[in-house]
Coordinates of C-alpha atoms in Angstrom, one line a residue:
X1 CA 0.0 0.0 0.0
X2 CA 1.2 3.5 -0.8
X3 CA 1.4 5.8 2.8
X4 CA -0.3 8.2 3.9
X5 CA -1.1 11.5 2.2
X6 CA 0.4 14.6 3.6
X7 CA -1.7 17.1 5.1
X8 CA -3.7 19.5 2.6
X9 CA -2.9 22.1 0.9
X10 CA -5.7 24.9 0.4
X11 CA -5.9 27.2 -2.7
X12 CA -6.8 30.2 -3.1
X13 CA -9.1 29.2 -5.9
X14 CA -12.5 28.6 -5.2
X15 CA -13.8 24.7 -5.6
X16 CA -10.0 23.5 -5.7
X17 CA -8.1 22.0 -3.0
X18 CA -4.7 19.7 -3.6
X19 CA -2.6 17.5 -1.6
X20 CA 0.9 16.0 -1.9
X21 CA 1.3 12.3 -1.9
X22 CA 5.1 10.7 -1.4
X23 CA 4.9 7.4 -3.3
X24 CA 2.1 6.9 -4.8
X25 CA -1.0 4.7 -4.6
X26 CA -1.5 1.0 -4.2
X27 CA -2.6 -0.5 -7.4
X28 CA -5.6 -2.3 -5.8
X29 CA -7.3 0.5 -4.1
X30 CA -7.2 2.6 -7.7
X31 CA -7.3 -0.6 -10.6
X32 CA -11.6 0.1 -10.4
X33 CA -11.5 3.8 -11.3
X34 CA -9.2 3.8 -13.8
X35 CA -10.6 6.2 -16.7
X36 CA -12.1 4.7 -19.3
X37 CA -10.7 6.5 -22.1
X38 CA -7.1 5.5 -21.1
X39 CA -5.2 2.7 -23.0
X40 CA -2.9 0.7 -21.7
X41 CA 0.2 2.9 -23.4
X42 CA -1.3 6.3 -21.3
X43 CA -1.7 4.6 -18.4
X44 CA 2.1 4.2 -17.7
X45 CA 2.5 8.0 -19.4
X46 CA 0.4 9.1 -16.3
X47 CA 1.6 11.2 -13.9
X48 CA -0.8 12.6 -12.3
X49 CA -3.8 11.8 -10.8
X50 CA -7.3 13.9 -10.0
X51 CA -9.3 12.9 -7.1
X52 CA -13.4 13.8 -7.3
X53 CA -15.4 12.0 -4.1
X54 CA -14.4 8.5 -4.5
X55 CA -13.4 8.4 -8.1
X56 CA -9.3 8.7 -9.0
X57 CA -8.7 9.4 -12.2
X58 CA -5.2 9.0 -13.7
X59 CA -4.1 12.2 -16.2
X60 CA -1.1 13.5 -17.8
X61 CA 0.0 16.9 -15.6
X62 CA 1.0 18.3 -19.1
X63 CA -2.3 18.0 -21.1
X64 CA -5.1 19.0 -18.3
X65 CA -2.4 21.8 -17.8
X66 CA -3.2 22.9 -20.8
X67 CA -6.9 23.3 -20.9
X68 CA -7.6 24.3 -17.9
X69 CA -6.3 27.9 -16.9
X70 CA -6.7 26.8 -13.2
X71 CA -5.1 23.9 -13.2
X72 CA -1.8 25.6 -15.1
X73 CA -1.8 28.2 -12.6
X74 CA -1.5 26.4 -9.4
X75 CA 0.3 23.7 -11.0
X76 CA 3.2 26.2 -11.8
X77 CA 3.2 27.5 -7.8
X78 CA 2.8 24.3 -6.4
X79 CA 5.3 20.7 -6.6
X80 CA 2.6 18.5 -6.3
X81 CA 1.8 15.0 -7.6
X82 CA -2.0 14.7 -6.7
X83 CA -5.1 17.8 -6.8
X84 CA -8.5 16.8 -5.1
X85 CA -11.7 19.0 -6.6
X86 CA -14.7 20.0 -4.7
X87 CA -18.2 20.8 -5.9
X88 CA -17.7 18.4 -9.2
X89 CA -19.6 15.0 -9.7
X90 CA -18.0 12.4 -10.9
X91 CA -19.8 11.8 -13.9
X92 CA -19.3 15.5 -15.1
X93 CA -15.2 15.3 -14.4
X94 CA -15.5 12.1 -16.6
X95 CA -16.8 14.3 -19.4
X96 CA -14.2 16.7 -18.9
X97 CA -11.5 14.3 -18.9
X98 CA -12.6 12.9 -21.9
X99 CA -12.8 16.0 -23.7
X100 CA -9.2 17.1 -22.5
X101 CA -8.3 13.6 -24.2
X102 CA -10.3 13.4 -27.8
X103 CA -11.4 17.1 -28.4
X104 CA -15.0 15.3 -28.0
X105 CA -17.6 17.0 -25.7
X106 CA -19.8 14.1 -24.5
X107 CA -22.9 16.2 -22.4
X108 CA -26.5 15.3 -23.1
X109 CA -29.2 18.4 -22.2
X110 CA -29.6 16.8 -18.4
X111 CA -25.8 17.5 -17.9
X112 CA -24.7 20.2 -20.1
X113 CA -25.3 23.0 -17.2
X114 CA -23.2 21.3 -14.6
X115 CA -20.4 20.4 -17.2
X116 CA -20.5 24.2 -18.2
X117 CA -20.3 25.2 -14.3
X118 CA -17.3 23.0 -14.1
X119 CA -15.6 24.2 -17.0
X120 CA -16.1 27.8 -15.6
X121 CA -14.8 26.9 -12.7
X122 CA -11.7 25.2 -13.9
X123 CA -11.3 27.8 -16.7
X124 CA -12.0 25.4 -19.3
X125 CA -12.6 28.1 -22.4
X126 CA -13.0 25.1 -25.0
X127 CA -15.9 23.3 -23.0
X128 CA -17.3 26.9 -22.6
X129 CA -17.3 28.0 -26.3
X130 CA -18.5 24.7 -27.2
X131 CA -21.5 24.5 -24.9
X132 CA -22.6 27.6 -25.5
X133 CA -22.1 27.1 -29.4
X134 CA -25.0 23.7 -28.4
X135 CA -27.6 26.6 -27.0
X136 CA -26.7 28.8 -30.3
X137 CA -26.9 26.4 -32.7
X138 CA -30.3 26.5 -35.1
X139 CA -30.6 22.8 -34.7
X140 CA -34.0 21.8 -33.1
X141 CA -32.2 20.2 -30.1
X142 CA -30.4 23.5 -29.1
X143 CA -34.3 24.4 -28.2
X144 CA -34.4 21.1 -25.4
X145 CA -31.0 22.1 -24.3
X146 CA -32.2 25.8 -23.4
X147 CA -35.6 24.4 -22.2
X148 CA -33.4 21.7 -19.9
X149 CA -30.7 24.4 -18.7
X150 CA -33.8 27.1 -18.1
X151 CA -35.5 24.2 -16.1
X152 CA -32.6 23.2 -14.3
X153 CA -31.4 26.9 -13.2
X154 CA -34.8 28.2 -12.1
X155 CA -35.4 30.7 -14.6
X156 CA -39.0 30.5 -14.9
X157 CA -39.2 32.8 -18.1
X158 CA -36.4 31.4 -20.0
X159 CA -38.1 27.6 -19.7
X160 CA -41.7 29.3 -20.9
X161 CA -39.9 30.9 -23.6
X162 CA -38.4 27.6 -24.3
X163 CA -41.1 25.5 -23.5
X164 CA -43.3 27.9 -26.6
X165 CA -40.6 27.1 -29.3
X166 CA -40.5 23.6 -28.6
X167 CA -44.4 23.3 -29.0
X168 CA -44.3 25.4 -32.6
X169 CA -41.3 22.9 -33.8
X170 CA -42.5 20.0 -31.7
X171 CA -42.3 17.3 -34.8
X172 CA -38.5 18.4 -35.2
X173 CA -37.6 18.2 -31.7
X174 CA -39.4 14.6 -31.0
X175 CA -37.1 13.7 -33.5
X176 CA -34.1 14.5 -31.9
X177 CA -32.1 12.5 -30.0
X178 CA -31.8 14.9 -26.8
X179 CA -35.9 14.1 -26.5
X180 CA -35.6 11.1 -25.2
X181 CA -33.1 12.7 -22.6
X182 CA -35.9 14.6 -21.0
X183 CA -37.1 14.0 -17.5
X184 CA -41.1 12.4 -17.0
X185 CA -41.9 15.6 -15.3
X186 CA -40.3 17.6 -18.5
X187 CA -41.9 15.7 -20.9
X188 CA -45.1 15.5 -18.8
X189 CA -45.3 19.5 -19.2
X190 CA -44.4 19.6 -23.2
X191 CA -47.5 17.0 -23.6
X192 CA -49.7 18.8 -21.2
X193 CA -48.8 22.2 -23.0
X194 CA -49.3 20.8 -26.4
X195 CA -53.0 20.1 -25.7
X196 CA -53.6 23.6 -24.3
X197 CA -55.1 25.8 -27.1
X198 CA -53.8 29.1 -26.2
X199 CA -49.8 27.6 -26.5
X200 CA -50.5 27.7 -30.3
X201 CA -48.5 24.1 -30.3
X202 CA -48.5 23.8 -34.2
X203 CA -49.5 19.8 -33.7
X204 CA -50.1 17.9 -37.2
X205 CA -51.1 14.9 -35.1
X206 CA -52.3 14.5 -31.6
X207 CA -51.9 10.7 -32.8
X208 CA -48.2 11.0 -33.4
X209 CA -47.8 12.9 -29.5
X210 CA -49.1 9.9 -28.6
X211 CA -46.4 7.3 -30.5
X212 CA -44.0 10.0 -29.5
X213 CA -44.9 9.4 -25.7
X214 CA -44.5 5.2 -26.4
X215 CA -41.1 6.2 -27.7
X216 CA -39.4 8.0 -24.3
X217 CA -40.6 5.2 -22.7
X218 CA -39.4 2.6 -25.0
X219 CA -36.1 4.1 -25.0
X220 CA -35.8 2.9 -21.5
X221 CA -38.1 0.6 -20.7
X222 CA -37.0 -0.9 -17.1
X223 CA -36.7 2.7 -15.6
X224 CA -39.9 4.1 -17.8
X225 CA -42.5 2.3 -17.5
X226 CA -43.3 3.0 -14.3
X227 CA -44.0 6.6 -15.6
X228 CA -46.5 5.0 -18.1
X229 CA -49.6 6.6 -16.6
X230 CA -48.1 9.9 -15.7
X231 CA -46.7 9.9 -19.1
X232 CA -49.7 8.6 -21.0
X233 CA -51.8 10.7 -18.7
X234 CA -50.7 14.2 -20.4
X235 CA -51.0 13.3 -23.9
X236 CA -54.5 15.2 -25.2
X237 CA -56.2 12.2 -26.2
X238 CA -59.5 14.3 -26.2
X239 CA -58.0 16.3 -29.2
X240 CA -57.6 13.3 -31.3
X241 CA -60.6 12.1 -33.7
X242 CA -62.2 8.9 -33.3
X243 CA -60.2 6.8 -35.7
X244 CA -56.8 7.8 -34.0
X245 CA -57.9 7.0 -30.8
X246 CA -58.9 3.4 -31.5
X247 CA -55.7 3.0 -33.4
X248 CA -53.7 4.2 -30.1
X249 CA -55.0 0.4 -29.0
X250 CA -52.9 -1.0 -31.5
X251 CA -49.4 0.8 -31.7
X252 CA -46.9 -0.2 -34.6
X253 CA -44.2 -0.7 -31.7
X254 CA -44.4 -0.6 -27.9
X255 CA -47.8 -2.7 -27.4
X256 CA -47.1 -3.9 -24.0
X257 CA -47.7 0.1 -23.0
X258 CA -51.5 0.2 -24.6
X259 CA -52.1 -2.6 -23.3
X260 CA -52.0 -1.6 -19.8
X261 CA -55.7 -1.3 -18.0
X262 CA -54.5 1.8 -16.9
X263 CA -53.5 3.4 -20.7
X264 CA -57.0 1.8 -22.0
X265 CA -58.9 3.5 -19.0
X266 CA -57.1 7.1 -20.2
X267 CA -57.9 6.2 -24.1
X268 CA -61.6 4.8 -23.4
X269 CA -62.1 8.3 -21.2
X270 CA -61.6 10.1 -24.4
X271 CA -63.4 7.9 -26.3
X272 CA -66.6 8.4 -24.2
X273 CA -65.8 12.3 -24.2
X274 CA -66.4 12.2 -28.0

């Protein structure tokens, strides 16, 4: 086993704190959190090593040197084999580690705000021009991105804002990947909102909301369909005709949804509505 870490070192930067380590770590303690983008070959070029919570991730000093402002800064005050960072997940120190490796920003719309945070925060000005290039970008999913990063920071009027332009190119943005990223309560309120007349949601087919709503849950089908009703629940089956809503009993994919006494008690509702 290696010994025991020397006391910490504080920096002045905020969310940063390193420590000095004499010899090393033991192989078994760090052989499960070896990144995953590392080869064999990198591996014995490292010569560093990041620690976030738990997680030790094993870096070339020269190359996260030179993304990160931060990092270059205290690395050229301070002889120091090891840095521990604060106030970053895991997961979102995975993405940056990746990118510092392959140029390749890996963020989804659930995770893009926090990787942005951390970038800020470790002076990242790639992972910042490139995530806000995403939110920029005319590309339907740049609208779920800024609906998602609205929802997720509290800014009520950004998400409504958002939430509007999603419902006027609603076809585009079901089509996108990043949809099926969305949270039940997100997509609950897009569904909900699209059957509200005064949202001005430029629907073609209540029918296709509906195989739209089988999809999300489809993509993920042992964490989704507990969130069938919910889901299911804020699709305006009232809007569709009669003929669409007896062909929501027979889905081209995704039966074992419809067939569900609860879906056919939400569909039969609408039916006797008519």
């Amino acid at each position: 086993m290696g010994t025991k870490p020397s006391k910490e070192k504080h920096v002045s930067i905020k969310r940063i704190k390193a420590q000095t380590h004499s010899n090393g770590y033991s192989e078994e303690s760090l052989s499960n959190n070896r990144s995953e983008w590392h080869s064999y070959t990198d591996k014995l070029l490292t010569d560093f090593v990041i620690k976030v919570g738990d997680y030790i991730f094993h870096v070339q000093k020269d190359l996260i040197a030179y993304h990160s402002v931060v990092l270059r800064e205290f690395l050229s005050k301070n002889a120091t084999n090891m840095i521990t960072v604060i106030n970053v997940e895991p997961e979102v120190m995975k993405i940056i580690l990746h990118f510092m490796y392959t140029t390749h920003l890996k963020v989804n719309c659930q995770n893009m705000v926090e990787v942005y945070r951390a970038a800020e925060s470790l002076r990242i000005k790639e992972i910042i021009a490139k995530c806000i290039q995403i939110m920029r970008s005319n590309d339907p999913s740049a609208l779920i991105y800024r609906y998602t990063a609205s929802w997720i920071l509290g800014v009520d009027c950004a998400r409504y804002d958002s939430l509007l332009m999603i419902l006027r190119n609603l076809d585009g943005c079901a089509a996108e990947k990043e949809f099926m990223n969305l949270h039940v309560e997100q997509i609950c309120e897009i569904f909900t909102a699209a059957g509200l007349e005064w949202t001005n949601a430029q629907i073609e087919s209540f029918y296709n909301l509906f195989l739209v709503g089988l999809k999300w849950i489809d993509f993920n089908q042992t964490e989704r369909l507990q969130y069938a009703i919910s889901v299911m629940g804020s699709v305006p089956f009232r809007r569709m005709s009669n003929q669409e809503l007896h062909q929501c009993f027979n889905p081209p994919f995704a039966k074992y949804v419809a067939i569900l006494p609860g879906i056919k008690a939400i569909i039969h509702a609408a039916i006797s509505y008519k």
